[in-house]
XYZ file of C-alpha atoms in Angstrom:
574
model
C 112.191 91.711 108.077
C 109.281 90.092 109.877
C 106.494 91.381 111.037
C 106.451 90.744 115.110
C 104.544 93.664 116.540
C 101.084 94.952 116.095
C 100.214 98.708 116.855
C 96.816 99.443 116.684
C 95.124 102.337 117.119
C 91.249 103.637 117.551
C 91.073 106.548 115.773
C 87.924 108.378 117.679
C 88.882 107.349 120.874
C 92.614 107.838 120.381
C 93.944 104.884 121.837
C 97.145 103.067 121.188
C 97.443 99.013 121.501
C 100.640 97.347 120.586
C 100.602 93.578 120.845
C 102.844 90.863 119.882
C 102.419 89.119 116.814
C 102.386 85.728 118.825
C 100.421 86.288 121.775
C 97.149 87.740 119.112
C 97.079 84.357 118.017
C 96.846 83.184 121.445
C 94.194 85.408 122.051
C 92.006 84.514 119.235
C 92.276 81.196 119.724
C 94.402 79.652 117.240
C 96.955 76.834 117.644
C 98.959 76.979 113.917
C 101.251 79.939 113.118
C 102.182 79.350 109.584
C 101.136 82.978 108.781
C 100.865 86.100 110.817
C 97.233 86.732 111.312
C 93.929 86.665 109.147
C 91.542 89.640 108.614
C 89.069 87.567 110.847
C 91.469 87.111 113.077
C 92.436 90.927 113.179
C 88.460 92.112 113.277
C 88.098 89.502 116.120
C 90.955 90.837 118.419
C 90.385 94.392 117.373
C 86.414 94.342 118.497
C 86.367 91.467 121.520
C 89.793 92.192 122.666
C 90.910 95.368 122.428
C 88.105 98.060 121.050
C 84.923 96.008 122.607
C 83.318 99.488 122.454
C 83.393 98.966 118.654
C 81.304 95.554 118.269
C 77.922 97.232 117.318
C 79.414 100.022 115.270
C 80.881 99.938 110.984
C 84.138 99.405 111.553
C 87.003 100.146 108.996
C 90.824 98.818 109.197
C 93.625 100.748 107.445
C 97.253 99.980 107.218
C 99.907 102.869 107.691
C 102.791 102.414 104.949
C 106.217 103.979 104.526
C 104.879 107.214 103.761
C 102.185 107.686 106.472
C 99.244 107.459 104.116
C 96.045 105.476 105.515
C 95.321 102.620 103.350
C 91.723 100.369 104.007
C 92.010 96.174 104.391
C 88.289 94.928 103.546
C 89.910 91.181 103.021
C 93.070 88.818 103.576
C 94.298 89.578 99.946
C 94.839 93.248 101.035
C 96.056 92.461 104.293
C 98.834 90.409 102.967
C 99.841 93.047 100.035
C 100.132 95.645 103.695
C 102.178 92.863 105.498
C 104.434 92.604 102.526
C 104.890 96.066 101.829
C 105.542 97.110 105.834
C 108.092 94.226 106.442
C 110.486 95.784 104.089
C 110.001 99.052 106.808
C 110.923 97.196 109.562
C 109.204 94.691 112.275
C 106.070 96.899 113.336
C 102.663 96.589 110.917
C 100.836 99.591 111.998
C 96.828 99.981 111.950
C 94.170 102.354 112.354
C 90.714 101.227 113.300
C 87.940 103.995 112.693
C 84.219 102.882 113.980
C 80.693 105.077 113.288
C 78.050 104.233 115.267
C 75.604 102.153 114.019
C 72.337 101.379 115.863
C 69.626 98.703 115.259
C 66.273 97.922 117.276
C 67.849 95.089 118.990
C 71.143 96.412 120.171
C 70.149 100.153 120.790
C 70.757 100.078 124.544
C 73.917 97.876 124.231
C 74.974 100.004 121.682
C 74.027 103.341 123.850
C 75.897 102.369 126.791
C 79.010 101.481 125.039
C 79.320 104.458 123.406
C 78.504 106.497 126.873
C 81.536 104.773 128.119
C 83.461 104.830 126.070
C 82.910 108.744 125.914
C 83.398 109.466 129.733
C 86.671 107.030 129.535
C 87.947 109.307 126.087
C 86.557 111.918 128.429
C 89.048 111.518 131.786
C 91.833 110.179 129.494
C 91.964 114.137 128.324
C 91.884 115.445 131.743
C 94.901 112.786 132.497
C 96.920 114.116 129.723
C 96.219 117.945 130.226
C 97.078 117.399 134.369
C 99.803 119.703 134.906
C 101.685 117.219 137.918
C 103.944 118.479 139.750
C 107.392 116.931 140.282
C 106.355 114.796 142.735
C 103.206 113.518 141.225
C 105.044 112.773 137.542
C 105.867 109.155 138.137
C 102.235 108.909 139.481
C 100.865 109.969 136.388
C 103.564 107.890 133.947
C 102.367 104.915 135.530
C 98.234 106.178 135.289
C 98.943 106.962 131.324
C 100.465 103.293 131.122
C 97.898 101.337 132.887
C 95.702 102.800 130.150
C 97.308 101.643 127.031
C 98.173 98.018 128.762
C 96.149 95.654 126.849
C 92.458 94.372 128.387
C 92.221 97.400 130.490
C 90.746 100.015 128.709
C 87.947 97.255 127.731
C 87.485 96.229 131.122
C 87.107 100.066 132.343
C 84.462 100.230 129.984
C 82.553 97.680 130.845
C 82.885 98.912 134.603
C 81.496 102.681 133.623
C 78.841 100.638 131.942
C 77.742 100.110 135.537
C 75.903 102.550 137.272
C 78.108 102.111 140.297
C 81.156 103.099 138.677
C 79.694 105.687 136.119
C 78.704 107.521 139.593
C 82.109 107.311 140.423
C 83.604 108.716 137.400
C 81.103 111.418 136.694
C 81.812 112.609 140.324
C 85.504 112.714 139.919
C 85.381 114.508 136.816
C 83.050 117.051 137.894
C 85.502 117.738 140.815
C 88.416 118.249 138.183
C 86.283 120.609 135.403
C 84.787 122.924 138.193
C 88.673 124.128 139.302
C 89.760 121.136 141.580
C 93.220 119.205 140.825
C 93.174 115.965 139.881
C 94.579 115.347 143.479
C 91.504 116.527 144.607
C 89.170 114.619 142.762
C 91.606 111.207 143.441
C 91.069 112.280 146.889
C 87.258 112.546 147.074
C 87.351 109.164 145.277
C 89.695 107.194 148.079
C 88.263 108.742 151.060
C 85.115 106.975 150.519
C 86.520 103.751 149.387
C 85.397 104.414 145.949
C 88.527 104.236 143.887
C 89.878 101.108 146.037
C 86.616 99.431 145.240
C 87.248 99.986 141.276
C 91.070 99.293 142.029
C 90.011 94.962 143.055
C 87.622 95.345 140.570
C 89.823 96.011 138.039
C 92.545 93.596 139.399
C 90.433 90.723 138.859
C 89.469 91.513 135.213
C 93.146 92.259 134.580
C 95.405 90.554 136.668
C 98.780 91.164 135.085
C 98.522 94.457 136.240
C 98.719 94.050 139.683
C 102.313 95.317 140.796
C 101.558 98.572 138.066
C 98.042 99.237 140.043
C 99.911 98.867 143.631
C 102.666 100.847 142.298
C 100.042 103.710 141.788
C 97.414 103.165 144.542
C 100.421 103.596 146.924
C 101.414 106.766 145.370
C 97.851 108.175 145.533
C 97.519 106.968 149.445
C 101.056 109.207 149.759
C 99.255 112.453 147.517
C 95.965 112.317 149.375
C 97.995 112.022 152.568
C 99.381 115.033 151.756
C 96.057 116.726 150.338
C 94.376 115.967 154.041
C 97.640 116.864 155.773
C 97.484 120.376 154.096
C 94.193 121.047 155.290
C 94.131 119.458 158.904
C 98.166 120.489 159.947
C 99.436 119.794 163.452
C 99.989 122.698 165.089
C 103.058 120.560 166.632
C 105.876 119.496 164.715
C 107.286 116.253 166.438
C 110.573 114.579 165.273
C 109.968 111.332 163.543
C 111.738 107.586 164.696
C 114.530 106.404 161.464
C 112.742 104.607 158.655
C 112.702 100.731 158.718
C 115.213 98.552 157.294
C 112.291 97.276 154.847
C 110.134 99.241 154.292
C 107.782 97.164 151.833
C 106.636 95.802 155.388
C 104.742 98.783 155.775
C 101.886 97.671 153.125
C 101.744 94.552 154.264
C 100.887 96.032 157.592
C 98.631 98.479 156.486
C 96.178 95.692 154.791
C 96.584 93.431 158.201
C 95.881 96.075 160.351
C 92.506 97.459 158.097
C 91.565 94.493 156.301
C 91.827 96.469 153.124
C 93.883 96.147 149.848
C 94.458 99.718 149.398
C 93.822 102.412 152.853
C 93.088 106.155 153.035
C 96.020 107.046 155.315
C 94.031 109.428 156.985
C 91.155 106.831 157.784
C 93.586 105.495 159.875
C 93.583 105.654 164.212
C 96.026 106.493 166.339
C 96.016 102.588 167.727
C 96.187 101.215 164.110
C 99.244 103.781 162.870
C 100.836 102.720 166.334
C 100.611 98.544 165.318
C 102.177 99.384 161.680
C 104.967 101.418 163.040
C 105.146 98.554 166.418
C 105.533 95.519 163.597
C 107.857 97.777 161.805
C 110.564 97.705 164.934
C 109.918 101.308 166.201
C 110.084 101.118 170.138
C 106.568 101.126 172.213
C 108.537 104.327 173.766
C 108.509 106.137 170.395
C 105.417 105.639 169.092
C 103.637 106.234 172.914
C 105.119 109.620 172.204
C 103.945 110.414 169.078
C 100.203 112.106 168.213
C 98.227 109.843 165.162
C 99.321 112.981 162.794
C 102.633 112.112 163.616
C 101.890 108.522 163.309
C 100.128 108.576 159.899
C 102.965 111.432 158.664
C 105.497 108.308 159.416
C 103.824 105.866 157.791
C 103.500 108.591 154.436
C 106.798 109.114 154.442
C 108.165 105.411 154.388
C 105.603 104.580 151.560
C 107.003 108.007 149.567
C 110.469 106.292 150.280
C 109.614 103.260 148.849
C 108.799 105.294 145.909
C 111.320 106.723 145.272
C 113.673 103.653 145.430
C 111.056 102.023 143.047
C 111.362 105.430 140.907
C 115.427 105.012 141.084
C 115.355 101.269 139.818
C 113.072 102.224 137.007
C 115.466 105.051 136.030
C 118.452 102.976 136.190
C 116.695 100.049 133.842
C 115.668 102.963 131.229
C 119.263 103.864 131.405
C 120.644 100.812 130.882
C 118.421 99.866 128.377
C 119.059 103.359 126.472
C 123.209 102.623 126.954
C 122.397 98.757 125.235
C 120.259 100.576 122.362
C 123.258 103.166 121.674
C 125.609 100.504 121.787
C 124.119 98.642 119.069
C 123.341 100.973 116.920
C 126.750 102.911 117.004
C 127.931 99.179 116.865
C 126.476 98.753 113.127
C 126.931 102.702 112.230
C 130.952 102.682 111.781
C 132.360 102.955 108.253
C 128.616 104.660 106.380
C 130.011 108.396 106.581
C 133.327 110.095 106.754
C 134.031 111.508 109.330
C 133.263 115.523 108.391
C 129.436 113.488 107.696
C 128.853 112.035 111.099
C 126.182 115.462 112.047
C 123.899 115.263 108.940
C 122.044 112.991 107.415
C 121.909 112.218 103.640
C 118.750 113.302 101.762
C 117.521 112.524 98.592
C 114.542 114.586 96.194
C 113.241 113.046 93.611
C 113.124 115.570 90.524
C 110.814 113.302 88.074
C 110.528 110.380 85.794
C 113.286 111.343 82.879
C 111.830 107.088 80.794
C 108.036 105.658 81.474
C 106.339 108.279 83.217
C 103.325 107.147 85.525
C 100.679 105.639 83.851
C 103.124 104.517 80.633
C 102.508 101.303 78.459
C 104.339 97.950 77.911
C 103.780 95.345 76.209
C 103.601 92.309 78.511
C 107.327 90.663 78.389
C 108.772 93.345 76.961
C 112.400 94.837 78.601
C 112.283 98.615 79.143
C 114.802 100.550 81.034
C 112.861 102.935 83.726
C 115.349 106.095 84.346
C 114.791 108.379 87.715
C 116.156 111.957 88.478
C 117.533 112.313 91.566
C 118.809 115.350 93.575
C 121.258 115.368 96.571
C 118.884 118.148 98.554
C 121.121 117.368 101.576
C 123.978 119.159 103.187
C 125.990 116.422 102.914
C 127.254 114.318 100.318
C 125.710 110.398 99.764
C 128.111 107.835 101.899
C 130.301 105.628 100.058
C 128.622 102.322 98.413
C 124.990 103.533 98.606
C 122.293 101.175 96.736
C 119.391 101.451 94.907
C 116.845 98.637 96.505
C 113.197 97.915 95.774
C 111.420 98.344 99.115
C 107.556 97.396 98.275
C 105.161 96.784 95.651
C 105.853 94.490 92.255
C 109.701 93.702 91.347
C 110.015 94.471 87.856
C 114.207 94.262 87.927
C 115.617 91.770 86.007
C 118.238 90.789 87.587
C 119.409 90.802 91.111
C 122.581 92.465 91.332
C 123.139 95.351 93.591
C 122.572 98.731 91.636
C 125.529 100.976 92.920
C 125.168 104.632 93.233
C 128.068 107.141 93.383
C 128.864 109.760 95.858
C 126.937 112.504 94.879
C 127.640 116.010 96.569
C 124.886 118.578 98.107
C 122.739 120.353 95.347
C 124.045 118.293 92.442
C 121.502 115.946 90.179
C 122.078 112.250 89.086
C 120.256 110.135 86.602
C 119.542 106.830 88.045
C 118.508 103.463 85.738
C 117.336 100.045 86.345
C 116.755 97.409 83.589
C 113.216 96.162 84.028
C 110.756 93.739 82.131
C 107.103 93.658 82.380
C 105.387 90.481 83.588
C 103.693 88.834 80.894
C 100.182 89.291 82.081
C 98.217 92.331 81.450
C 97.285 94.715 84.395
C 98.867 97.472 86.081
C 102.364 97.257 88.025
C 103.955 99.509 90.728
C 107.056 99.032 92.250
C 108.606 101.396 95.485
C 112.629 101.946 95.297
C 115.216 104.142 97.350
C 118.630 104.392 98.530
C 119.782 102.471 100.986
C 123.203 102.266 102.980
C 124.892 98.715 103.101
C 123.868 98.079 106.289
C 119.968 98.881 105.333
C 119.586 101.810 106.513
C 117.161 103.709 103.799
C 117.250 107.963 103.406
C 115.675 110.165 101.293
C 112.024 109.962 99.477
C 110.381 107.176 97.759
C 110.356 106.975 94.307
C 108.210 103.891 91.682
C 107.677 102.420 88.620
C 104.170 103.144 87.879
C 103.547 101.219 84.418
C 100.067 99.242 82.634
C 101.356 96.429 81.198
C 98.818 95.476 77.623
C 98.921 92.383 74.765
C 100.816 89.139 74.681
C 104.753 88.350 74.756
C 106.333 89.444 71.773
C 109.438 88.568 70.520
C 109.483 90.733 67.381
C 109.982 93.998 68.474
C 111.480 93.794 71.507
C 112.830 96.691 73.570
C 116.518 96.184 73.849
C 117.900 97.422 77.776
C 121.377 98.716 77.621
C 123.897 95.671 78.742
C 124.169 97.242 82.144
C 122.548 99.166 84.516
C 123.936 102.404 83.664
C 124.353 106.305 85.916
C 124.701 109.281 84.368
C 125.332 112.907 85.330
C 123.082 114.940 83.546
C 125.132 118.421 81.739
C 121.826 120.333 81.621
C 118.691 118.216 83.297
C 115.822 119.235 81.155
C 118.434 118.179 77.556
C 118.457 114.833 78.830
C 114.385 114.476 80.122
C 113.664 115.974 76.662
C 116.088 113.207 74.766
C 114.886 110.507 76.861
C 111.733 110.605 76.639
C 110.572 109.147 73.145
C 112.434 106.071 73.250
C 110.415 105.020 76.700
C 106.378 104.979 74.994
C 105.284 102.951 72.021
C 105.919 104.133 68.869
C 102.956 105.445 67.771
C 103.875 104.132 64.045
C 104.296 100.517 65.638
C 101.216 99.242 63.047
C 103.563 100.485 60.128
C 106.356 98.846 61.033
C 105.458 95.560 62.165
C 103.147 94.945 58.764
C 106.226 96.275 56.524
C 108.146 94.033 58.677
C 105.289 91.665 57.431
C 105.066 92.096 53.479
C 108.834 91.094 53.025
C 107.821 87.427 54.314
C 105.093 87.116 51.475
C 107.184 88.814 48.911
C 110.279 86.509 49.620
C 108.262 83.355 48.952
C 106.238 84.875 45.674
C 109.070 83.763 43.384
C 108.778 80.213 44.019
C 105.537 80.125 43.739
C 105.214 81.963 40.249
C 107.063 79.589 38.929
C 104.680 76.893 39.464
C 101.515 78.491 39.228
C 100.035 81.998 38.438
C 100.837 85.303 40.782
C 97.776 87.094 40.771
C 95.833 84.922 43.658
C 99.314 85.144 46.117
C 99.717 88.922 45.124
C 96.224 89.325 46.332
C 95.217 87.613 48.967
C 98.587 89.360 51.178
C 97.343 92.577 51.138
C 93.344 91.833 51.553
C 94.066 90.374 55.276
C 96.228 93.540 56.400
C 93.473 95.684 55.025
C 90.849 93.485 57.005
C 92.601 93.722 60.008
C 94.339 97.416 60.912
C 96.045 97.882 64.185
C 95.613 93.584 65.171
C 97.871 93.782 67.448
C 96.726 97.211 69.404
C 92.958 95.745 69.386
C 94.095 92.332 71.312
C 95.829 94.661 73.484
C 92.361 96.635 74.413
C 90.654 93.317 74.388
C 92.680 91.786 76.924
C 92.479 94.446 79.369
C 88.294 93.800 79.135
C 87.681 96.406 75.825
C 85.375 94.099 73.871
C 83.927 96.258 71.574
C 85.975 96.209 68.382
C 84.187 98.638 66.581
C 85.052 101.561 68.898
C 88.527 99.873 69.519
C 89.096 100.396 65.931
C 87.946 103.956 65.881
C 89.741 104.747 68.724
C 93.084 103.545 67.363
C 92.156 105.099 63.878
C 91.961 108.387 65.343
C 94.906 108.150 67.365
C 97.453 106.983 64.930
C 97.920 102.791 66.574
C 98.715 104.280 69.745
C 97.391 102.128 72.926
C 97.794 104.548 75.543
C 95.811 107.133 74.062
C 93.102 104.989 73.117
C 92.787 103.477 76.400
C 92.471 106.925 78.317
C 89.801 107.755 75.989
C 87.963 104.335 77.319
C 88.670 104.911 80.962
C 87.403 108.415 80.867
């Protein structure tokens, strides 16, 4: 499956970016989209784009793969090996971006006041998440958690704390919140004196895709500090309100004609100005002459909280229907995986060990080995019908194609699982990532690989011979079979035996004709001087194509270890 999607987040700061594939390489500037992205491409939108913070620190890139594990990208040839691997997980390559501060003469300040901003934005970000809203306020602070993570902002909120202006601003609201006041409160303190509807344009104009999201939540606040004021300056009279318009969107409309302001403190507002909102809103010159400015302002709240909540109801009913489409799909390509006593659990799969070629084990380069995996149901339900064995990352060592059938296995029973495989025919070491799958794709249970170092040239004398077809076997007693297995999966460590008596024979068969034109003694001879000259040939162009060049410690090596590669070569490596 393609890759599409880009989540990427910054580790220290904990923030989350998720981009489309298509509109990074708008971003960054390039026209051609033959391939996803390039690491330049990635460190460019990562530090101008998204993490600006980041341009004057070490910055490291990691991929996330099937398993969760963090693994680094330093160039394009890793990047692509983490594209590859995460498109058989789905459509979403996932990142994490760490950066350490790094400081030099010239960029010291630049460098300083990045890193203060970004600290007091990490710092209100917490307060945002540990507000405990109440009922009324949670759409409020949805929509304050989303403008955060909407791409461009967090950057451009940055760069506005990097202003002394707005660092005042936020180091005052903050201090409001940690010495016991709400986040209400500190909103409050923020709007009354313009402050937050000055960042508000500010922030429109650096961002301006965001402009129904910010209104959206600048009208909430006017309708929570409204009520903050209202709490503390009540009417001692209670007067009965006119009906709510018809429209009531009117209302902010009004409220920006009448002020001259984007965004207005409710409570800023004078009796004459609540009177032409309500007037242009069709209340009666009767109604509103009777009515105090509380009253006034109180009418004006409660239309904009009514607007609210219709927005609130719309956004409800699109999460529904979205949720409804998603369960419709999915239950659409679901029918026919499990019986029907199945549908509640989910099968599971252990993997119990390697019972052929352990991790680590070597192959001759071209040679056919069949790699053998013990599996365990650890489920409480049985495997579904026509479940596959699939290769889902690394190297493809298979050899052929075909879909690898597994049976119906029950809960707490083991299997024996085999795949006929063939190492490539250049030296180096191969991995390959496999599970079970469903028919329709859907993968279960743990990962489990081929994990083999692949030595020498293509052979065709002793070649491993794979069983005709990929064979499954229920195990009687599991550690019989792992025990049985496992010789006929390593090199034999008599290999330089056999293959120079498999030798001698070819001398031997053409001696005769030769004695009977000329003396034995010089072909008798010469045969067995070049196997003495060179012991273990073979096993020593193995070591010396994997970069081993001394021969003299090959051949001691080999010597003491009876021909056999793999023990020779951990000696090297360690």
């Amino acid at each position: 499956m393609p890759i599409t999607t880009l989540k990427l987040l910054h580790k220290e700061a904990q923030d989350m970016r998720r981009v489309k594939v298509a509109d990074l390489r708008d971003m960054v500037g390039r026209a051609s989209s033959t391939e996803l992205f390039t690491f330049g491409e990635l460190q460019k939108y990562a530090l101008d784009i998204a993490f600006p913070a980041l341009q004057h620190a070490e910055v490291f890139f990691y991929y996330l793969d099937d398993e969760g594990e963090q693994v680094r990208i330093t160039n394009d040839a890793e990047l692509k090996e983490g594209i590859r691997l995460m498109e058989t997980e789905g459509d979403i390559f996932k990142m994490v971006v760490s950066g350490k501060r790094q400081v030099v003469d010239q960029d010291a300040t630049v460098s300083f006041d990045s890193e203060c901003s970004l600290a007091l934005f990490v710092d209100l970000s917490r307060l945002l998440d540990k507000w405990e809203c109440s009922n009324d306020q949670a759409p409020m602070k949805k929509d304050m958690t989303t403008l955060l993570h909407v791409p461009g902002v967090q950057g451009a909120m940055i760069d506005m704390m990097a202003d002394a202006k707005y660092t005042s601003y936020f180091e005052n609201v903050s201090t409001v919140i940690k010495e016991g006041g709400s986040v209400v409160e500190g909103v409050a303190s923020m709007f009354a004196g313009g402050q937050l509807q000055d960042m508000a344009t500010a922030l429109m104009e650096k961002c301006p895709d965001i402009k129904d999201l910010l209104e959206s939540i600048m009208h909430a606040i006017q309708v929570q500090v409204h009520a903050h004021q209202q709490a503390k300056h009540a009417s001692s009279v209670s007067q009965t309100l006119p009906p709510l318009p018809e429209d009531p969107s009117l209302v902010h409309q009004l409220l920006e004609f009448v002020t001259g302001k984007f965004f207005t403190d409710l409570w800023s507002l004078s009796s004459d100005q609540a009177g032409e909102v309500m007037f242009n809103c069709g209340v009666s010159s009767e109604q509103i002459q009777a009515l105090s400015r509380e009253s006034r302002i109180r009418w004006i709240a409660e239309t904009i909280i009514h607007i609210q909540a219709m927005n609130q109801a719309r956004k409800e009913q699109k999460e529904l229907a979205e949720k409804a489409a998603q369960e419709a799909a999915l239950s659409s390509t679901n029918h026919g995986i499990m019986d029907a006593d199945d549908v509640d659990s989910k099968p599971s799969v252990a993997f119990m060990g390697d019972v052929s070629f352990p991790d680590g084990s070597t192959v001759r380069a071209g040679d056919s080995f069949v790699k053998t995996w013990r599996l365990k149901n650890d489920g409480k339900t049985r495997w579904p019908a026509k479940t596959e064995l699939v290769c889902v990352g690394g190297d493809h060592l298979e050899t052929e194609s075909s879909l690898i059938s597994i049976p119906i296995l029950p809960p707490g029973k083991m299997i024996d699982v085999s795949v006929d495989m063939q190492a490539p025919s250049k030296p180096a070491r191969y991995t390959g990532y496999w599970r079970l799958s469903t028919t329709d794709g859907k993968r279960f249970g743990q990962r489990f690989w081929v994990d083999i170092l692949v030595v020498g040239n293509k052979t065709t004398t002793h070649e491993l011979k794979p069983p005709a077809s990929n064979e499954v076997v229920l195990p009687a007693a599991a550690p019989q079979v792992v025990g049985a297995a496992a010789p006929q999966n390593f090199f034999p460590t008599a290999v330089p035996k056999t293959f120079y008596a498999g030798a001698a024979p070819q001398v031997a068969v053409a001696a005769p004709e030769v004695v009977s034109q000329a003396p034995p003694a010089p072909v008798v001879v010469s045969a067995p001087v070049v196997v003495q000259a060179a012991p273990y040939a073979s096993e020593l162009e193995a070591l010396e194509s994997m970069g081993f060049s001394d021969r003299a410690t090959n051949s001691r090596l080999l010597a003491q270890y009876n021909g056999d590669v793999s023990m020779a070569l951990n000696h090297l490596l360690n």
